[in-house]
XYZ file of C-alpha atoms in Angstrom:
448
model
C 26.195 -93.908 12.292
C 29.875 -93.615 13.094
C 31.595 -94.075 16.438
C 35.125 -93.527 17.743
C 35.986 -95.042 21.118
C 39.232 -94.022 22.810
C 40.715 -93.414 19.380
C 44.307 -92.258 19.113
C 46.911 -91.958 16.385
C 50.616 -91.178 16.457
C 52.539 -90.827 13.214
C 55.666 -92.939 12.829
C 58.752 -91.127 14.090
C 56.757 -88.598 16.145
C 56.758 -88.363 19.938
C 53.463 -86.528 20.272
C 50.104 -88.059 19.463
C 48.147 -86.356 16.689
C 44.955 -87.561 18.389
C 44.349 -89.396 21.637
C 41.324 -90.401 23.657
C 38.756 -89.351 21.069
C 35.251 -90.494 22.008
C 32.705 -89.397 19.431
C 29.396 -90.689 18.103
C 27.676 -89.197 15.047
C 24.205 -90.365 14.101
C 22.916 -90.885 10.583
C 22.019 -87.561 8.964
C 23.934 -85.376 11.433
C 26.042 -82.551 10.014
C 29.081 -81.820 12.160
C 31.549 -78.931 11.973
C 34.933 -80.128 13.248
C 37.037 -77.320 14.715
C 40.321 -76.957 16.556
C 43.631 -75.084 16.410
C 46.110 -75.824 13.635
C 47.660 -79.220 14.358
C 44.752 -80.417 16.512
C 44.305 -83.513 14.342
C 41.264 -82.562 12.286
C 42.640 -83.879 8.983
C 44.016 -86.948 10.760
C 40.566 -87.711 12.154
C 38.983 -87.469 8.697
C 41.692 -89.721 7.268
C 41.002 -92.236 10.037
C 37.272 -92.223 9.292
C 38.057 -92.774 5.610
C 40.319 -95.730 6.421
C 43.446 -94.049 5.075
C 45.778 -94.421 8.071
C 47.916 -97.418 7.150
C 49.081 -99.672 9.987
C 52.740 -99.252 9.081
C 52.545 -95.433 9.080
C 51.899 -94.974 12.785
C 50.565 -96.265 16.091
C 46.850 -96.628 16.729
C 44.688 -96.855 19.850
C 40.980 -97.472 20.297
C 38.413 -98.307 17.642
C 36.344 -96.862 14.798
C 32.966 -98.109 13.616
C 31.142 -96.746 10.581
C 27.948 -97.840 8.847
C 28.261 -97.854 5.066
C 31.252 -96.196 3.467
C 32.746 -92.722 3.522
C 33.739 -90.339 0.758
C 36.646 -87.997 1.553
C 37.572 -84.678 -0.022
C 41.166 -84.227 1.148
C 42.865 -80.957 2.023
C 44.995 -81.114 -1.139
C 42.653 -82.035 -4.017
C 45.552 -82.800 -6.337
C 46.276 -85.954 -4.345
C 42.862 -87.316 -5.381
C 43.144 -86.792 -9.131
C 44.238 -90.064 -10.712
C 43.248 -89.823 -14.376
C 44.455 -87.653 -17.246
C 40.985 -86.447 -18.293
C 38.417 -84.811 -16.047
C 35.473 -87.008 -16.995
C 37.503 -90.176 -16.531
C 38.615 -88.976 -13.107
C 35.044 -88.587 -11.856
C 34.070 -91.925 -13.436
C 36.973 -93.746 -11.761
C 35.241 -94.124 -8.390
C 31.877 -95.440 -9.630
C 33.692 -97.848 -11.952
C 35.587 -99.294 -8.989
C 32.351 -99.626 -7.022
C 30.906 -101.756 -9.799
C 28.235 -99.274 -10.862
C 26.525 -100.351 -14.079
C 28.208 -98.753 -17.133
C 24.924 -97.208 -18.276
C 24.684 -95.302 -14.974
C 28.265 -94.073 -14.714
C 28.357 -91.226 -17.215
C 25.005 -89.736 -16.171
C 26.444 -89.680 -12.635
C 29.613 -88.034 -13.914
C 27.747 -85.277 -15.749
C 25.371 -84.700 -12.836
C 28.215 -84.423 -10.309
C 30.249 -82.051 -12.480
C 27.206 -79.859 -13.075
C 26.434 -79.683 -9.359
C 29.857 -78.253 -8.519
C 29.811 -75.771 -11.411
C 32.602 -77.426 -13.388
C 32.532 -75.670 -16.760
C 35.027 -77.640 -18.851
C 34.387 -80.531 -21.274
C 34.844 -84.105 -20.100
C 38.107 -84.503 -22.012
C 39.770 -81.493 -20.338
C 43.218 -82.409 -19.019
C 43.345 -82.572 -15.225
C 46.864 -81.127 -15.338
C 45.528 -77.929 -16.936
C 43.278 -77.060 -13.986
C 43.866 -74.370 -11.398
C 43.836 -75.253 -7.710
C 40.212 -74.187 -7.336
C 39.175 -76.140 -10.416
C 40.960 -79.211 -9.048
C 38.974 -78.805 -5.837
C 35.675 -78.762 -7.741
C 36.696 -81.810 -9.766
C 37.741 -83.753 -6.672
C 34.439 -82.927 -4.961
C 32.531 -84.067 -8.047
C 34.418 -87.357 -7.848
C 33.350 -87.804 -4.226
C 29.705 -86.917 -4.928
C 29.618 -89.410 -7.810
C 30.301 -92.182 -5.278
C 27.101 -91.306 -3.381
C 28.705 -92.136 -0.027
C 26.731 -92.624 3.172
C 29.156 -90.338 5.051
C 30.730 -87.248 3.490
C 34.092 -86.130 4.932
C 35.130 -82.659 3.766
C 38.508 -81.107 4.594
C 38.420 -77.391 3.733
C 36.164 -77.891 0.658
C 36.108 -74.183 -0.267
C 39.677 -73.202 0.647
C 40.916 -72.848 -2.950
C 37.699 -71.409 -4.360
C 36.810 -67.850 -5.286
C 33.836 -66.347 -3.368
C 31.230 -67.231 -6.002
C 32.567 -70.774 -6.300
C 32.588 -71.194 -2.528
C 28.977 -70.004 -2.320
C 27.976 -72.514 -4.997
C 29.629 -75.413 -3.161
C 27.971 -74.422 0.105
C 24.585 -74.419 -1.624
C 25.315 -77.905 -3.009
C 26.246 -79.195 0.449
C 23.151 -77.598 1.974
C 20.981 -79.629 -0.389
C 22.460 -83.008 0.561
C 20.851 -85.314 3.131
C 24.084 -87.230 3.738
C 25.819 -87.521 7.100
C 28.601 -84.934 6.945
C 31.759 -84.115 8.887
C 33.162 -80.772 7.774
C 36.500 -79.121 8.532
C 36.297 -75.457 7.581
C 38.094 -72.334 8.779
C 35.421 -70.076 7.270
C 33.256 -70.781 10.289
C 30.617 -68.095 9.809
C 29.878 -69.307 6.280
C 29.847 -72.954 7.364
C 27.416 -72.613 10.270
C 24.220 -72.719 8.140
C 25.354 -76.151 6.885
C 25.700 -77.851 10.273
C 23.681 -78.699 13.366
C 26.565 -79.620 15.666
C 30.056 -78.344 16.497
C 32.874 -80.559 17.799
C 36.148 -78.940 18.914
C 39.320 -81.038 19.165
C 42.091 -80.382 21.661
C 45.616 -80.806 20.200
C 47.022 -84.237 20.969
C 43.967 -85.137 22.999
C 40.260 -85.767 22.539
C 37.064 -83.763 22.201
C 37.202 -80.477 24.118
C 33.729 -79.104 23.297
C 30.664 -80.690 21.700
C 27.186 -79.262 21.169
C 24.832 -77.145 19.049
C 26.597 -74.180 17.365
C 24.667 -71.512 19.268
C 25.456 -73.119 22.627
C 29.123 -73.762 21.847
C 29.896 -70.214 20.714
C 27.774 -68.505 23.379
C 29.377 -70.469 26.209
C 32.923 -71.011 24.949
C 33.397 -68.428 22.169
C 35.936 -66.184 23.910
C 38.012 -69.111 25.179
C 37.970 -70.808 21.775
C 39.105 -67.597 20.065
C 42.021 -67.314 22.513
C 42.954 -70.926 21.748
C 43.091 -70.186 18.024
C 39.663 -71.293 16.813
C 37.954 -69.023 14.309
C 34.857 -67.755 16.114
C 32.210 -65.563 14.437
C 32.043 -62.037 15.820
C 35.741 -61.766 16.677
C 37.136 -59.470 13.928
C 40.823 -58.928 13.275
C 42.205 -55.358 13.044
C 43.943 -54.079 9.879
C 47.704 -53.516 9.705
C 48.165 -50.379 7.559
C 51.592 -49.677 6.095
C 53.900 -47.554 8.243
C 54.990 -45.385 5.305
C 54.762 -44.844 1.544
C 56.075 -47.516 -0.844
C 59.651 -47.329 -2.068
C 61.486 -48.307 -5.235
C 60.134 -50.654 -7.887
C 61.089 -54.298 -7.259
C 59.362 -56.053 -10.160
C 57.237 -55.060 -13.146
C 54.976 -57.135 -15.378
C 54.439 -55.587 -18.809
C 51.747 -57.396 -20.819
C 53.091 -60.619 -19.304
C 51.244 -63.735 -20.499
C 51.817 -67.488 -20.405
C 50.152 -69.773 -22.983
C 46.411 -69.970 -22.242
C 46.799 -69.801 -18.456
C 47.496 -66.080 -18.061
C 46.065 -63.216 -20.109
C 48.392 -60.223 -20.715
C 48.873 -58.536 -17.345
C 50.403 -55.229 -16.259
C 51.441 -54.479 -12.696
C 54.242 -53.020 -10.596
C 55.336 -54.051 -7.114
C 57.294 -51.693 -4.878
C 59.292 -52.072 -1.701
C 57.249 -51.580 1.447
C 53.861 -52.531 0.021
C 51.568 -55.551 -0.154
C 49.768 -56.257 -3.416
C 46.859 -58.727 -3.321
C 46.075 -60.639 -6.521
C 42.469 -61.794 -6.662
C 40.115 -63.225 -9.265
C 38.009 -66.220 -10.146
C 39.489 -69.698 -10.368
C 41.292 -70.305 -13.643
C 42.198 -66.672 -14.381
C 45.950 -67.259 -14.031
C 46.740 -66.050 -10.513
C 49.111 -68.908 -9.701
C 50.750 -68.635 -13.123
C 51.328 -64.913 -12.519
C 52.889 -65.720 -9.140
C 55.283 -68.186 -10.771
C 56.258 -65.608 -13.403
C 56.822 -62.830 -10.845
C 58.916 -65.243 -8.796
C 61.200 -66.056 -11.734
C 60.088 -69.698 -11.810
C 58.637 -69.619 -15.334
C 59.323 -67.449 -18.367
C 56.403 -65.492 -19.841
C 55.557 -66.650 -23.360
C 54.840 -63.039 -24.297
C 55.399 -59.683 -22.665
C 57.934 -59.412 -19.856
C 58.579 -59.639 -16.126
C 61.572 -57.528 -15.145
C 63.410 -56.226 -12.081
C 66.122 -53.555 -11.777
C 68.584 -56.456 -12.197
C 66.913 -57.982 -15.236
C 64.364 -60.762 -15.819
C 64.308 -63.027 -12.743
C 63.844 -66.229 -14.752
C 67.423 -65.782 -16.026
C 69.008 -65.742 -12.573
C 70.879 -68.689 -11.117
C 69.082 -70.585 -8.354
C 71.253 -69.150 -5.566
C 70.688 -65.595 -6.796
C 66.949 -66.144 -7.118
C 66.761 -67.574 -3.580
C 68.482 -64.494 -2.138
C 66.277 -61.995 -3.967
C 62.800 -63.558 -4.231
C 61.051 -65.919 -1.839
C 58.145 -67.948 -3.225
C 55.415 -69.957 -1.496
C 53.654 -72.418 -3.787
C 49.926 -73.091 -3.807
C 50.690 -76.669 -2.744
C 53.423 -76.345 -0.082
C 54.507 -79.982 -0.244
C 55.693 -79.370 -3.812
C 58.642 -77.381 -2.464
C 59.773 -79.777 0.285
C 62.908 -81.761 -0.552
C 64.332 -82.899 2.810
C 63.197 -85.315 5.535
C 63.262 -82.868 8.471
C 61.661 -79.479 9.074
C 64.911 -77.918 10.315
C 66.815 -79.173 7.259
C 64.138 -77.713 4.994
C 64.673 -74.292 6.550
C 68.472 -74.567 6.315
C 68.522 -75.549 2.650
C 67.911 -72.117 1.137
C 70.398 -70.194 3.285
C 73.095 -72.805 2.606
C 72.403 -72.654 -1.122
C 72.637 -68.867 -0.938
C 76.096 -69.095 0.669
C 75.301 -68.065 4.247
C 77.814 -69.006 6.961
C 76.982 -72.014 9.149
C 76.416 -70.006 12.326
C 74.068 -67.649 10.468
C 72.167 -70.601 9.034
C 71.630 -72.121 12.483
C 70.523 -68.786 13.932
C 68.094 -68.207 11.069
C 66.602 -71.683 11.392
C 66.108 -71.378 15.158
C 64.492 -67.952 14.785
C 62.049 -69.066 12.085
C 61.101 -72.232 13.953
C 59.981 -70.107 16.896
C 58.353 -67.305 14.889
C 56.249 -69.724 12.831
C 55.389 -72.024 15.790
C 57.342 -74.934 14.319
C 59.953 -75.362 17.061
C 58.361 -78.544 18.469
C 58.401 -79.991 14.929
C 62.053 -79.306 14.065
C 62.885 -83.003 13.631
C 59.574 -84.012 12.038
C 59.213 -85.045 8.411
C 57.518 -82.165 6.527
C 55.097 -84.603 4.905
C 53.685 -85.648 8.299
C 52.696 -82.090 9.252
C 49.137 -80.835 9.170
C 48.099 -78.683 6.224
C 48.409 -75.497 8.280
C 51.831 -76.513 9.591
C 53.030 -77.300 6.073
C 51.865 -73.862 4.958
C 53.782 -72.144 7.748
C 56.872 -74.176 6.892
C 56.642 -73.100 3.258
C 56.383 -69.453 4.354
C 59.379 -69.933 6.655
C 61.482 -71.386 3.816
C 60.649 -68.338 1.696
C 61.790 -66.024 4.502
C 64.975 -67.939 5.294
C 67.201 -66.057 2.845
C 65.760 -62.614 3.768
C 64.652 -61.714 0.210
C 63.420 -58.221 -0.709
C 60.426 -59.635 -2.585
C 57.955 -62.304 -1.393
C 55.508 -64.082 -3.709
C 52.916 -65.928 -1.619
C 50.214 -68.177 -3.096
C 47.385 -68.658 -0.552
C 49.674 -68.160 2.482
C 46.862 -68.319 5.068
C 45.435 -71.683 3.967
C 44.774 -73.979 6.935
C 45.671 -71.424 9.614
C 43.804 -71.083 12.872
C 43.037 -67.649 14.257
C 46.235 -67.458 16.334
C 48.683 -68.578 13.623
C 46.821 -66.451 11.038
C 47.224 -63.366 13.228
C 50.890 -64.096 13.897
C 51.533 -64.611 10.182
C 49.840 -61.322 9.296
C 51.842 -59.507 11.982
C 55.082 -61.047 10.677
C 54.340 -60.070 7.072
C 53.298 -56.558 8.123
C 56.643 -56.066 9.876
C 58.551 -57.338 6.836
C 56.614 -54.941 4.621
C 57.287 -52.021 6.961
C 60.986 -52.953 6.913
C 61.016 -52.514 3.122
C 60.032 -55.913 1.762
C 57.641 -56.063 -1.185
C 54.884 -58.674 -0.917
C 52.626 -60.146 -3.585
C 49.919 -62.462 -2.298
C 47.514 -64.562 -4.330
C 44.536 -65.117 -2.079
C 40.814 -65.745 -1.732
C 41.025 -64.771 1.952
C 39.102 -61.494 2.139
C 40.055 -60.986 5.800
C 43.727 -61.256 4.838
C 43.250 -58.685 2.066
C 41.462 -56.298 4.445
C 44.136 -56.693 7.118
C 47.326 -56.437 5.062
C 46.864 -55.400 1.422
C 47.778 -51.860 0.395
C 46.548 -52.450 -3.161
C 44.752 -55.217 -5.001
C 44.356 -56.280 -8.611
C 41.684 -58.599 -9.953
C 42.470 -60.913 -12.856
C 39.674 -61.832 -15.228
């Protein structure tokens, strides 16, 4: 059993409370789907239940009680990988719990097999794709055999087959579970209760899934919650594609990307899909001029982008990384948005105008003075997209741009990208989001 009574949390340096007045009781064996708009405090609540909100990192109200101990799969799995080799990483938790040595490695192998991890135990954790990191991190949590399982977007970085496998694993567990998942329709068979958080406040809705969506479905969809049965319309291109912006000719990079051919034109959106580990993120880095192919070539009408100076690259190509926090270098959201335009030589008044416009368009205006690292996962993703747009590049390379978005911010992001495409921007998006592909992509390629 776990219980929150009047629980609240405000991050240091922030005026608004991430959570406040949360009263929630979850009985042993219950399986709860935790929903709410982006920034409603879902990840903060899981961190609180896992005991990860340090006293010196914010202000706390109320109390938390939990029987046993919790295992948390965080939104960014890379933050949970602590060892150089995959087997050692999964073994790390049981070792620290004092599990007998003879039991540890059978647990490790069992947990890795359950999540479909196909590499040997001595595989380097640094060589894994984002989806593979997510599987490894989940295996590490399962090896702990926790009494409460806390899962923050456990399938977000996984290809469809991998996501289906993880859902089948979760369905077979008898552990108390609190699940944050934007793929609501797929998650519903795993849960028997839905709890909806209100931003900066407490529980807005609580009940069985059928009752919650029948009674509150339309209102929740308007508030930004993903609700089954509320499809999103496609945004077809306004005209034919224009000139070639970038071409990959048999481009490859060590063992992470097989030789790949593709062309991206102005005024089109190209979706890059494929199973985890096929090199999608590596291709995005190569197209964005951030790494040099080890064979083949990536070229533009102005030459290979990896040869350009940083200021030139920032003006011509905007990139969004798979892990958005990897591209944050300042202590304030507004400063993060201003950095690229200043580096590209924009005048001060233009920089300020650009920053103000992007803050509003990406729903970040109330967070202008916040530290980027205190944002929710969805807010961090929107900030990373905004930084890529800040210099008005002709080509955008986006790696999982819709991760962590609620229905409202997802729709606004798709509308924004559709307008940029129709204005002549070329867009490459690496994504497992099939709704995003259906709504925006003009073409798609599948890596294998």
